Coordinates of C-alpha atoms in Angstrom, one line a residue:
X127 CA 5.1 11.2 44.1
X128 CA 7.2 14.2 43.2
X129 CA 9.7 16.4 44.8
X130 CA 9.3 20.3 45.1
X131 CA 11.3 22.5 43.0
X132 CA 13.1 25.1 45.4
X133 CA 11.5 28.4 45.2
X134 CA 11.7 31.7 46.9
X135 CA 9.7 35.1 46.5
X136 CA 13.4 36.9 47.3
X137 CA 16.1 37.5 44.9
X138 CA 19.6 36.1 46.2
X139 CA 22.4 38.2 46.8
X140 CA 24.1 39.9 44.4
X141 CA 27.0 37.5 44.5
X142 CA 25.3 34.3 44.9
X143 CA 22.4 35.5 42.3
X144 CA 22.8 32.7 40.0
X145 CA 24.0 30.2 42.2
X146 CA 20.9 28.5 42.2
X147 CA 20.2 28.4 38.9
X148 CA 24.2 27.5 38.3
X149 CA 24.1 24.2 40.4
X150 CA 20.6 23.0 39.2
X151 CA 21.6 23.2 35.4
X152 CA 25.0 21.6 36.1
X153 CA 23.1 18.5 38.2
X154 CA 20.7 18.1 35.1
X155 CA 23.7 18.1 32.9
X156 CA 25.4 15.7 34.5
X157 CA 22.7 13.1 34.8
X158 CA 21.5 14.0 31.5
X159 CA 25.3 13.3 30.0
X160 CA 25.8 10.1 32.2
X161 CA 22.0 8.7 31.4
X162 CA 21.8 9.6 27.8
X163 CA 23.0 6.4 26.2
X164 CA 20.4 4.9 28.1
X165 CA 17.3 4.0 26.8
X166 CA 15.7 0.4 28.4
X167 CA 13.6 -1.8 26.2
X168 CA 14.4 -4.0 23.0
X169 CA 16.6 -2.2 20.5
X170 CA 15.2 -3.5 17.1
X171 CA 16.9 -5.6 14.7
X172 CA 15.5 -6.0 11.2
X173 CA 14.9 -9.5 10.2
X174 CA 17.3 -11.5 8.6
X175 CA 16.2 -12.6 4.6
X176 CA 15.5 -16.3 4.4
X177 CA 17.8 -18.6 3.6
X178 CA 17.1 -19.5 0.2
X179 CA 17.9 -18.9 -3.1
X180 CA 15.2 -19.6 -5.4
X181 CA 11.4 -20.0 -4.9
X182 CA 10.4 -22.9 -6.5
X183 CA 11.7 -26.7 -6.1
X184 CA 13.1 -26.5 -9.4
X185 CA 15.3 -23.4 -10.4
X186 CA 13.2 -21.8 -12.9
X187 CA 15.2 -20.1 -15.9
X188 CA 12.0 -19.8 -18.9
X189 CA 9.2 -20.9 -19.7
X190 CA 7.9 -23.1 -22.9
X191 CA 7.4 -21.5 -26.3
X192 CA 4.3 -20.8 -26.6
X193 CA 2.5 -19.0 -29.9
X194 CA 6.2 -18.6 -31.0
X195 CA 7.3 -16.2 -27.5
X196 CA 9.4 -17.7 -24.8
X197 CA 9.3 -15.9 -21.3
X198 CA 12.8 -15.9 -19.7
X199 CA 13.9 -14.9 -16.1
X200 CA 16.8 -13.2 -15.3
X201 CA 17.7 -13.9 -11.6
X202 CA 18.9 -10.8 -9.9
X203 CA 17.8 -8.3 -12.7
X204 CA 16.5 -4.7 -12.0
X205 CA 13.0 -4.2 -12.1
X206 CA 11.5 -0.9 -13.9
X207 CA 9.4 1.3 -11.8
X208 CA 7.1 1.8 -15.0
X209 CA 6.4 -2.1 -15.4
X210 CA 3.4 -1.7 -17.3
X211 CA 5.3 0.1 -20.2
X212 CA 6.8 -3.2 -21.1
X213 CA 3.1 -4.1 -22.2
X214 CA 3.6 -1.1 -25.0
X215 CA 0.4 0.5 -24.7
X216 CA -0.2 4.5 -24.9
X217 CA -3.6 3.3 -24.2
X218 CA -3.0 1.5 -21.1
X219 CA -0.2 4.3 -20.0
X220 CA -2.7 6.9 -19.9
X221 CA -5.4 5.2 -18.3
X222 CA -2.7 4.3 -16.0
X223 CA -1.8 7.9 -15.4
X224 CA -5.4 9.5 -15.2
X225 CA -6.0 7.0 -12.1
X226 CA -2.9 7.8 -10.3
X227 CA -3.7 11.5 -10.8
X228 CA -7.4 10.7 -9.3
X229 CA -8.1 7.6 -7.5
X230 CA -9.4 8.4 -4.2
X231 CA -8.0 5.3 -2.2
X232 CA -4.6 6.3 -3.2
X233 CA -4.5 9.7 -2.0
X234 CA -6.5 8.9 1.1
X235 CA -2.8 6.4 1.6
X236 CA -1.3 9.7 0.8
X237 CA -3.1 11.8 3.3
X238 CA -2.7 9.4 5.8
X239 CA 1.3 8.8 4.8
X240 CA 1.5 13.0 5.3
X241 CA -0.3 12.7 8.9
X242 CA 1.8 10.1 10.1
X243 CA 5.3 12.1 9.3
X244 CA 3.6 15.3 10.5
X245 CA 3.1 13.6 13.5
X246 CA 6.7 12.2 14.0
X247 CA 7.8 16.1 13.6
X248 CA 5.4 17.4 16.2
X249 CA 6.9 13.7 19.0
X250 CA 10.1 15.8 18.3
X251 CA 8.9 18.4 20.5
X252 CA 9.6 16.3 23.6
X253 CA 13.3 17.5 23.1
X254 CA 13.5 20.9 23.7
X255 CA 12.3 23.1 26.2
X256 CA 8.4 23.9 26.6
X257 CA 8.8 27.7 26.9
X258 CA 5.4 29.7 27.9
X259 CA 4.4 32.8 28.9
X260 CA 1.1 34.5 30.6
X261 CA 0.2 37.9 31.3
X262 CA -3.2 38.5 33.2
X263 CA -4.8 41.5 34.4
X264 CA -7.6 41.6 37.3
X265 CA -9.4 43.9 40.1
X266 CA -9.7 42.1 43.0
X267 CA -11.2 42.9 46.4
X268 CA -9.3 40.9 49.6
X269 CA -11.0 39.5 52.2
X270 CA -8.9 40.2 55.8
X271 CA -11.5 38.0 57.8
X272 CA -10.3 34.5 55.6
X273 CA -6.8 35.3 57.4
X274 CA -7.9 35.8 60.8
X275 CA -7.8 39.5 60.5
X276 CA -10.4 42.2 61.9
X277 CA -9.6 45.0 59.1
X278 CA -11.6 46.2 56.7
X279 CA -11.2 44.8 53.0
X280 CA -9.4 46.6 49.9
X281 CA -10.0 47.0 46.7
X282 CA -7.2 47.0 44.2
X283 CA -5.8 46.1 40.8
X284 CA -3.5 42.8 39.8
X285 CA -1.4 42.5 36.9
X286 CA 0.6 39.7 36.8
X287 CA 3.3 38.9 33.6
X288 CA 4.9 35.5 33.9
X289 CA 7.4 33.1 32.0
X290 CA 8.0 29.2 32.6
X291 CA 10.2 26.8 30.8
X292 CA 10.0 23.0 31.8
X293 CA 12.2 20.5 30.1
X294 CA 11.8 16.8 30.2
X295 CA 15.1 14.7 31.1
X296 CA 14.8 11.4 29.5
X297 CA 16.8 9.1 31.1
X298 CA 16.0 5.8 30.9
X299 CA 14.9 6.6 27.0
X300 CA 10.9 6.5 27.2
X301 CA 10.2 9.6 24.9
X302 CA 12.9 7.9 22.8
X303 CA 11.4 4.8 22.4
X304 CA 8.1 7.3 21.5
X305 CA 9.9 8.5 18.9
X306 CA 11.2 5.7 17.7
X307 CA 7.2 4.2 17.3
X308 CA 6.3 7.5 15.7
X309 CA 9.2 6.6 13.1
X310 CA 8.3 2.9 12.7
X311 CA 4.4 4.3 12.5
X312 CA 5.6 7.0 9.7
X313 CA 7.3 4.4 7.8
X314 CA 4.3 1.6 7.8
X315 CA 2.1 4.5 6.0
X316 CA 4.9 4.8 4.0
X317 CA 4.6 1.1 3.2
X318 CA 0.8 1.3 2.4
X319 CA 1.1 3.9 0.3
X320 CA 3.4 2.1 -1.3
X321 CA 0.7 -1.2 -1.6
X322 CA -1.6 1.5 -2.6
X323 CA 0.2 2.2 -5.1
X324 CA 1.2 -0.8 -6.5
X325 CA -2.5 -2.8 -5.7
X326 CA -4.0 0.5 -7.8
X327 CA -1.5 -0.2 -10.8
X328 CA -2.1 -4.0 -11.1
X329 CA -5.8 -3.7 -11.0
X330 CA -6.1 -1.0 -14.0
X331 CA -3.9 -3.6 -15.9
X332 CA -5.4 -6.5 -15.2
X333 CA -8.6 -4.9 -15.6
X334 CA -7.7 -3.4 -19.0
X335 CA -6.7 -7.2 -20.5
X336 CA -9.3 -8.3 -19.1
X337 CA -11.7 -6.2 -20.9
X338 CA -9.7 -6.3 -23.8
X339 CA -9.9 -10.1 -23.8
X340 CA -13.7 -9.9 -23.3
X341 CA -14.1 -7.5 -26.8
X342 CA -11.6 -10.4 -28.5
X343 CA -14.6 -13.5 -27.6
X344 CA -17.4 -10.9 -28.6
X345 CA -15.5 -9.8 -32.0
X346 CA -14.5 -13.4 -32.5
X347 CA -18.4 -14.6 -31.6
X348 CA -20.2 -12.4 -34.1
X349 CA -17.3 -13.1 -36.9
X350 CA -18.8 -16.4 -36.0
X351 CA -22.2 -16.0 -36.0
X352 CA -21.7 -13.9 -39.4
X353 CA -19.9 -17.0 -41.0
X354 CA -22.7 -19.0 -39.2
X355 CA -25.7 -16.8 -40.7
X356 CA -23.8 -17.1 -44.6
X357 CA -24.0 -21.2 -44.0
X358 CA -27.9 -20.6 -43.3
X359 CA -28.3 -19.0 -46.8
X360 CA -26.8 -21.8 -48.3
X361 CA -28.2 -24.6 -46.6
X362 CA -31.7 -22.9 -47.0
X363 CA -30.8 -22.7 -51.0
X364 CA -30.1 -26.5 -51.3
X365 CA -33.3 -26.9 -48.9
X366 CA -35.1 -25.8 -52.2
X367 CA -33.5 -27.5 -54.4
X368 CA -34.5 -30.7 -52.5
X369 CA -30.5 -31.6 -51.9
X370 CA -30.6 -30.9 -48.1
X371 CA -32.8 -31.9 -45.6
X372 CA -35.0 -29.4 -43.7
X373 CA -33.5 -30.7 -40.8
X374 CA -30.4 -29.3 -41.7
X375 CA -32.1 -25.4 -41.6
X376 CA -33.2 -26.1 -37.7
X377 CA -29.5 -27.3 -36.7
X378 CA -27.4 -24.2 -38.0
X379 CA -30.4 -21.7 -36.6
X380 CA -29.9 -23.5 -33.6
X381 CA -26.0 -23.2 -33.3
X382 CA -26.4 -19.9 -34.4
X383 CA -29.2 -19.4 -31.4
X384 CA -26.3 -20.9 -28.9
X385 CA -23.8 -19.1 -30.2
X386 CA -25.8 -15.5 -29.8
X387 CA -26.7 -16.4 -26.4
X388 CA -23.1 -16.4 -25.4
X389 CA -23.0 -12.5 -26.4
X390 CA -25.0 -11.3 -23.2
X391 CA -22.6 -12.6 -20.8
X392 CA -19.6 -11.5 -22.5
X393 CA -21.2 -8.1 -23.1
X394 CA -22.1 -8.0 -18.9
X395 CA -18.3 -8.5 -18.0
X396 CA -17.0 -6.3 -21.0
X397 CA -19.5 -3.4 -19.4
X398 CA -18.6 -4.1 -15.7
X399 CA -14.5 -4.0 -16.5
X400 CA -15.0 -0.7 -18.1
X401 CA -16.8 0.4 -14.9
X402 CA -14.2 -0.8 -12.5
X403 CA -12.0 1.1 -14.7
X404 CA -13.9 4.3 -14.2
X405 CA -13.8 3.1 -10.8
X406 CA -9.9 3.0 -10.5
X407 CA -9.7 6.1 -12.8
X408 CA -11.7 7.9 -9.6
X409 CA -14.7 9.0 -12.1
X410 CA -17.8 8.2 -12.4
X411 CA -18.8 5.2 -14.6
X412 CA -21.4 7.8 -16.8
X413 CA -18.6 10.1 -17.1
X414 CA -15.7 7.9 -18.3
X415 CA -14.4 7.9 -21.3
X416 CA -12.3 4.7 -22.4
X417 CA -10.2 3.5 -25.2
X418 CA -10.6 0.4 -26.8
X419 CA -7.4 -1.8 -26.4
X420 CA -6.6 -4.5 -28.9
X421 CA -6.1 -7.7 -26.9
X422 CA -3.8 -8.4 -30.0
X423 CA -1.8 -5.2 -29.8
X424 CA -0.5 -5.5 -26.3
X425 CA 2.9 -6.9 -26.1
X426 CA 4.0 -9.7 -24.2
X427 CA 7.0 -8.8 -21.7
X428 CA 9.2 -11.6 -23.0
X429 CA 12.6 -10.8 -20.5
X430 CA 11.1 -10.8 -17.0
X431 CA 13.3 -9.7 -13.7
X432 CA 13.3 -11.6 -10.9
X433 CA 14.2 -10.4 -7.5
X434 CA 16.4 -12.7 -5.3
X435 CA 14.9 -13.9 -2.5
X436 CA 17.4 -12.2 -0.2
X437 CA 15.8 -8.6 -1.8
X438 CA 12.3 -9.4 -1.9
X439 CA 12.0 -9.4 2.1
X440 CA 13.3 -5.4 1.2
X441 CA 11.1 -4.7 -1.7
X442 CA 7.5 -6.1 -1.0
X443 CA 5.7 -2.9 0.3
X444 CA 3.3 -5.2 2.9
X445 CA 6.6 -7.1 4.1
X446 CA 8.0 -4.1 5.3
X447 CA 4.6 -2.7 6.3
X448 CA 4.8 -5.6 8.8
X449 CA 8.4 -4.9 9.7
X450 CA 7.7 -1.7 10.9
X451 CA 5.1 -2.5 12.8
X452 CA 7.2 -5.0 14.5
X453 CA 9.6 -2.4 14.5
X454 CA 6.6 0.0 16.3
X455 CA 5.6 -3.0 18.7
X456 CA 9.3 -3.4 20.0
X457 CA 9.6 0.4 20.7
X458 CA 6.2 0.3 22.6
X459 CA 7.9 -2.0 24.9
X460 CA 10.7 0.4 25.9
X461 CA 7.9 3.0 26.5
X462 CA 6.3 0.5 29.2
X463 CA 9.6 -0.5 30.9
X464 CA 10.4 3.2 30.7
X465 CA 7.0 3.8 32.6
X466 CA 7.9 1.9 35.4
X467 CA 11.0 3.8 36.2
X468 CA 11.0 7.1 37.5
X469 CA 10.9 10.2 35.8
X470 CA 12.6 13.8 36.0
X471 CA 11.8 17.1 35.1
X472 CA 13.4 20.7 35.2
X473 CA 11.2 23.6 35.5
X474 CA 11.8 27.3 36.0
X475 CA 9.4 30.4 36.4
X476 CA 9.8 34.4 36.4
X477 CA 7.6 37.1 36.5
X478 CA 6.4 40.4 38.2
X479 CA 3.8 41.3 39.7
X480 CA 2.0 45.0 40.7
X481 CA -1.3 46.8 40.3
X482 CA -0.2 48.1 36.8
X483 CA 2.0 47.4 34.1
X484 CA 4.6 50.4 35.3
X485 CA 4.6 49.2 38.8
X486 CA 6.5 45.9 37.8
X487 CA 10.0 47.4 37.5
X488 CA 10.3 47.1 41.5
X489 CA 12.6 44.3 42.6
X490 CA 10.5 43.7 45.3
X491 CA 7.5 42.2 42.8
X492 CA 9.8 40.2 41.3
X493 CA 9.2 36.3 41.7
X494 CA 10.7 33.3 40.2
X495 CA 11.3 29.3 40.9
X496 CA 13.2 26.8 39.6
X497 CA 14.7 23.7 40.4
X498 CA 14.5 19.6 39.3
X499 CA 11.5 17.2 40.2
X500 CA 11.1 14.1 40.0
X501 CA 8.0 11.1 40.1
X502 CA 8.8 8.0 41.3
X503 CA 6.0 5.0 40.8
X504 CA 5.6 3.1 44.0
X505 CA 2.2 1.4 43.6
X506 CA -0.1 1.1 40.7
X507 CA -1.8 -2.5 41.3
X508 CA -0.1 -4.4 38.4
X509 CA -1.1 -1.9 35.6
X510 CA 3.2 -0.9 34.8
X511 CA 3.9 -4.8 34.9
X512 CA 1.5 -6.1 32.5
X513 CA 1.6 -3.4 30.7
X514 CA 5.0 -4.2 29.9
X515 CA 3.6 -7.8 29.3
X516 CA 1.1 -6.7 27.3
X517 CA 3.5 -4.9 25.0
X518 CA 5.8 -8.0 24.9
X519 CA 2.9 -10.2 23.5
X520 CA 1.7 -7.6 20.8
X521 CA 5.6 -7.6 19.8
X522 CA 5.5 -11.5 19.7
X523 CA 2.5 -10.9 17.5
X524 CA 3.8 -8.7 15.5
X525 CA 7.0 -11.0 14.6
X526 CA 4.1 -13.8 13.7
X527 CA 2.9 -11.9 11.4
X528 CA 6.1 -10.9 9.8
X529 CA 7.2 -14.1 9.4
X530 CA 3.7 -15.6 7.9
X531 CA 3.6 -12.5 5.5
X532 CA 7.5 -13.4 3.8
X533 CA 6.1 -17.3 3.7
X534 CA 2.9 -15.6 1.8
X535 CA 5.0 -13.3 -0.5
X536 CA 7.8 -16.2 -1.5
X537 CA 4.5 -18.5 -2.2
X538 CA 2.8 -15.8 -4.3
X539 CA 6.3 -15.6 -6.1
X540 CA 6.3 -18.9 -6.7
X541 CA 2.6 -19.1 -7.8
X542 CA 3.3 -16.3 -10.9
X543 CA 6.7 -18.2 -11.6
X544 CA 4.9 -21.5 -12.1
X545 CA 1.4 -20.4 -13.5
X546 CA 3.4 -18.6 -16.5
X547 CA 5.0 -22.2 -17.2
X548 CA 1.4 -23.3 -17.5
X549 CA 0.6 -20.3 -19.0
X550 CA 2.8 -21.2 -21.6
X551 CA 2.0 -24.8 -21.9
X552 CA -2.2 -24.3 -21.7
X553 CA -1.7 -21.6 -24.6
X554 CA 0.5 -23.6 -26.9
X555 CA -2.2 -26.9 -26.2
X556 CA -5.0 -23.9 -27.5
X557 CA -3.2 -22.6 -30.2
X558 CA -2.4 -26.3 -31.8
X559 CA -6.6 -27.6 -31.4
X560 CA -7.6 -24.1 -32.8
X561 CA -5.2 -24.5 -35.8
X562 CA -6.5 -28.5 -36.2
X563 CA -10.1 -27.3 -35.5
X564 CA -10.2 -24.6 -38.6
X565 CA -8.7 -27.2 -40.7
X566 CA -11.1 -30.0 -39.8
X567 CA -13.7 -27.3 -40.6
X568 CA -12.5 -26.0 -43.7
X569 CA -12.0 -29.5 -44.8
X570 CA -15.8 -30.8 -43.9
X571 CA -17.3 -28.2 -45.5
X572 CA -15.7 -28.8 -48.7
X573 CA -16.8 -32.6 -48.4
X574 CA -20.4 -31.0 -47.1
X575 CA -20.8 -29.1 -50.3
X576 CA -19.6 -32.2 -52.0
X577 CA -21.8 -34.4 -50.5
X578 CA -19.5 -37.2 -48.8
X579 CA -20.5 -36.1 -45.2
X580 CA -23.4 -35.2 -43.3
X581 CA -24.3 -31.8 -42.0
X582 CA -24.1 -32.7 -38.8
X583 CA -20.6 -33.4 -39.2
X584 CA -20.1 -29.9 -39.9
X585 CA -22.3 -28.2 -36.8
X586 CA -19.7 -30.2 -34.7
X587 CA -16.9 -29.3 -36.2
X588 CA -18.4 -25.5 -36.2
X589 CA -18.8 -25.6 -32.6
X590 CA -15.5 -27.3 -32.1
X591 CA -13.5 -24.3 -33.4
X592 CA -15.2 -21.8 -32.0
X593 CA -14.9 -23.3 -28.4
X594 CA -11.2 -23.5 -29.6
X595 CA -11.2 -19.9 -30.4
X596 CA -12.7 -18.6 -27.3
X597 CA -10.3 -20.7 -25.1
X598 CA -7.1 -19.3 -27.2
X599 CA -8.3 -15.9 -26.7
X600 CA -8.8 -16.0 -23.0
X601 CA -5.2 -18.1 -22.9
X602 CA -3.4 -15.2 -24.2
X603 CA -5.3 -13.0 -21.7
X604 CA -4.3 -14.9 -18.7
X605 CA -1.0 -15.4 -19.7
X606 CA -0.7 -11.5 -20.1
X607 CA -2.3 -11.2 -16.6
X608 CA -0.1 -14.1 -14.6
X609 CA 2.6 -11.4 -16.2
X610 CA 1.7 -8.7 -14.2
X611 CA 0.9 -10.6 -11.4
X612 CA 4.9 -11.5 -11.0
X613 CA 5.6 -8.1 -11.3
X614 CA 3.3 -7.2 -8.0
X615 CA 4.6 -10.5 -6.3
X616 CA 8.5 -8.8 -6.6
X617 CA 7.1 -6.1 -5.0
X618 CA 6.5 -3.6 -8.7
X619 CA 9.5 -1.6 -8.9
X620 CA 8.9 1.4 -6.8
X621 CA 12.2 1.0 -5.4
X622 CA 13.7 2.8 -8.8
X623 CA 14.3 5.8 -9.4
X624 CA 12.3 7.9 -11.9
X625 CA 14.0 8.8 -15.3
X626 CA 14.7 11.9 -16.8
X627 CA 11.6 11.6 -19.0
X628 CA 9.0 11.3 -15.6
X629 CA 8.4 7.5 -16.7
X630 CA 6.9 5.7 -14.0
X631 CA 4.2 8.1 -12.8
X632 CA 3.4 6.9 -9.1
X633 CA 6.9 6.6 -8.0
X634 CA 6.9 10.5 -6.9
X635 CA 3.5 9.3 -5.1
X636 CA 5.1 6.7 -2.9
X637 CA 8.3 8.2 -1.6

C-alpha cells in the first residue's frame, strides 16, 4: 500500500513558502545518506583460479623432433593477439581479414555486444530524477446536476500546463543490484563476442590446412598415378616382347584404377573446405575467390606460449562468459530480497491552470504537490519468497556451470598439450616408413627391370608408398591444426594489445 504525498491547491505563506518543500527534501536526504551503503543480497566474489600449476600429470616442456622441428612451451609466456601470423602466410592473413571484415555471425555478437551496453546506459536512468512536463488545452461543458446542484451548465475553456519530478530512493539497493545485472549482462556479450571472435579465427585456419592438406593428397595422387601410367608403358612394351606376362598389364591398370578412385573423395572435401571458407568469409560460395595455400609453405609455430593455469580462468572468453553470468545470477538475487522490502519514492508537481494561456499568471490557479511515498508489501501469497528462492537456485546453477566449464577448458588445454606430443611422434613414425617405402620401391623396380623379382612385388611396394605418402601429408596437417587448437584452448590472445602496425585484426572487434 502506499502513503499520500501532502498536497494543497493553496500556496503557503510567504514566510513558510518553502517549508514544505524544505523538510521533505531534508527527510529524503537523510534516509538516503544513512541507507546508501545499503544494498541486501550477495555481493559477488570472482572465483578463485584452481589450485594447480600445470595441466597435465607430467609437466610438459617440448615435444619430440619430428621431420627435424621441435615444439617447445614456454610456461608463462605472452600470447600474440595475431596468432595465426606465426603460421607466415599473407594467404591465410587476408583470408583471415576479409572474414572478420564480413562474417555475419560475428557482427550479429557485435550488435548484440552494442545492445547490451546501450542497455546498461539507459538502467542508469533509475538515478536521477524523472522530470516531465504536460500542457493540454480543452473546451469543456460542466454538468451542475452530478454535484447536487439545480443550475444551469457552462461552457468554458481549460488550459492546463504542468511539471512533475519523481525520484526513486533506493534504499535497500534493488535498482543497484539491477544495475549491477545490466553490467554482468554487458560484459557476457562482451565475452561472446570475444568466442565469436576467436571460434571465427580458428575455423578459417583450420579450414585453410585443411584444404591445403586435401590439394597435397590430390597433387601427391596424380604424381602417383602419372608415375603409375609411365610403368604401364613399360610393362605393356616387355608384354610384346614376350618378357612379361599379360598378367602384369591387368595389375598396374588395376592399381592405377584404385588409385584414381581415391581422387573423387579428396576432390569432394577440397570443394566443400573452400565453401566453408566462403562461408566464414560471409560470401557466397559462387562468388569467392580463394588462394591456393601450399600445405608445404605454411610454417610450423615452433616456440608456443602457454598460459598458467592461474590466468587461463581470466583469459578463456566462455569462462568468463559464465562468470558473469554467475555474476548476473547473484545480483538477481539482491533484486528479489530487495522486492520484498519496502520501497520509497519522492514526487513533486506544479502547474497553472485558467481558460487561456494569459490567464495563468493568477496565483490563485496555481497548484502544486509534493511530498515522500512509500509501498510496503504485506501479502503476495509466496510469490516475493520463492522468488528469492528461485533466484538463489539459478545462482547455484550458474556457479555449476562455472565450475564444469574451467574443468572443460584445463581438459581441452591438456588435450592440445598432449595431441602435439603425438603429433610429433605419429609424424616422425610417417616420415621414417615413407622414406623406407620409396627406397624399397626404387630398389624393386631396379631388380623388376632386372628380372630377380616378380611384378607383383612391385604393385605392393607401389601401393605401400603411396599409403605412406598420403598418411605423412595429412600428419603434417594435423600437427599444424592440434597447433591452432592450443592457441584457442589458452583463450587466442585477445587480451593483447594491438601494435602500431594494426596486426591482429579482430582485437578492435572484441573490446
Amino acid at each position: 500500500m502506499s502513503a499520500p504525498a501532502f498536497a494543497t491547491d493553496n500556496p503557503p505563506a510567504s514566510g513558510d513558502r518553502a517549508s514544505p518543500v524544505l523538510h521533505a527534501a531534508c527527510l529524503c536526504a537523510v534516509i538516503s545518506a544513512m541507507l546508501s551503503a545499503c544494498a541486501v543480497g550477495p555481493d559477488f566474489v570472482r572465483p578463485a583460479a584452481p589450485d594447480v600449476t600445470q595441466y597435465t600429470t607430467d609437466q610438459v616442456i617440448e615435444t619430440v623432433a619430428a621431420d627435424g622441428q621441435t615444439q617447445r612451451f614456454s610456461s608463462g609466456a605472452a600470447m600474440a593477439a595475431n596468432w595465426w601470423r606465426l603460421f607466415n602466410s599473407t594467404q591465410l592473413d587476408a583470408m583471415l581479414e576479409q572474414a572478420v571484415a564480413n562474417n555475419a555471425t560475428l557482427q550479429a555478437a557485435e550488435a548484440r555486444l552494442r545492445q547490451s551496453q546501450d542497455i546498461l546506459r539507459a538502467g542508469h536512468g533509475v538515478f536521477f530524477p524523472q522530470i516531465g512536463a504536460q500542457l493540454g488545452a480543452s473546451r469543456e461543458r460542466n454538468a451542475p446536476a452530478q454535484q447536487g446542484l439545480q443550475t444551469q451548465g457552462t461552457i468554458f475553456n481549460l488550459v492546463t500546463l504542468s511539471g512533475t519530478i519523481n525520484y526513486a530512493l533506493d534504499v535497500f539497493g534493488g535498482e543497484r543490484r539491477a544495475i549491477e545485472g545490466m553490467q554482468a549482462q554487458s560484459d557476457y556479450q562482451r565475452h561472446q563476442s570475444q568466442a565469436a571472435f576467436l571460434a571465427l579465427s580458428a575455423n578459417v585456419v583450420n579450414t585453410a590446412i585443411a584444404r591445403a592438406g586435401y590439394g597435397a593428397q590430390l597433387r601427391a595422387t596424380r604424381e602417383l598415378i602419372a608415375l603409375e601410367d609411365q610403368q604401364l608403358q613399360a610393362i605393356e612394351v616387355q608384354v610384346r616382347a614376350g618378357t612379361s606376362p599379360y598378367a602384369n598389364v591387368l595389375s598396374q591398370r588395376g592399381l592405377i584404377a584404385r588409385n584414381e578412385a581415391t581422387l573423387a573423395p579428396l576432390e569432394q572435401k577440397f570443394d566443400q573446405s573452400a565453401h566453408l571458407l566462403a562461408t566464414l568469409q560471409g560470401v557466397l560460395p559462387s562468388t569467392a575467390s580463394l588462394p591456393d595455400i601450399d600445405l608445404s609453405a605454411l610454417t610450423l609455430p615452433l616456440d608456443l606460449p602457454l598460459s598458467l593455469p592461474s590466468d587461463l580462468v581470466r583469459q578463456r572468453p566462455d569462462i568468463l562468459s559464465a562468470e558473469a553470468q554467475m555474476h548476473a545470477a547473484s545480483a538477481d538475487i539482491g533484486v528479489a530480497t530487495a522486492a520484498m522490502f519496502p520501497s520509497f519514492k519522492l514526487s513533486g508537481s506544479y502547474g497553472a491552470v485558467g481558460s487561456s494561456i494569459a490567464t495563468m499568471s493568477k496565483g490563485s490557479d496555481k497548484f502544486w504537490n509534493i511530498g515522500p511515498s512509500v509501498a510496503i508489501p504485506i501479502f503476495s501469497g509466496g510469490s516475493s519468497w520463492f522468488g528469492r528462492r528461485a533466484a538463489i537456485d539459478a545462482h547455484q546453477a550458474a556457479q555449476a556451470t562455472y565450475r564444469q566449464t574451467v574443468v572443460s577448458a584445463f581438459a581441452q588445454v591438456a588435450d592440445a598439450l598432449t595431441a602435439l606430443e603425438h603429433d610429433a611422434q605419429a609424424l616422425q613414425a610417417q616420415v621414417d616408413a615413407q622414406r623406407a617405402a620409396a627406397e624399397a620401391l626404387q630398389q624393386l623396380q631396379a631388380n623388376y627391370r632386372a628380372g630377380l623379382v616378380s611384378y607383383v612385388d612391385v604393385l605392393t611396394a607401389d601401393v605401400q608408398f603411396h599409403d605412406a605418402s598420403i598418411a605423412c601429408l595429412q600428419a603434417v596437417a594435423l600437427r599444424l591444426q592440434d597447433t591452432v587448437a592450443l592457441f584457442v584452448a589458452l583463450g587466442g590472445g585477445w587480451w593483447n594489445q594491438l601494435n602500431s602496425s594494426g596486426d591482429g585484426a579482430g582485437e578492435e572487434k572484441t573490446r
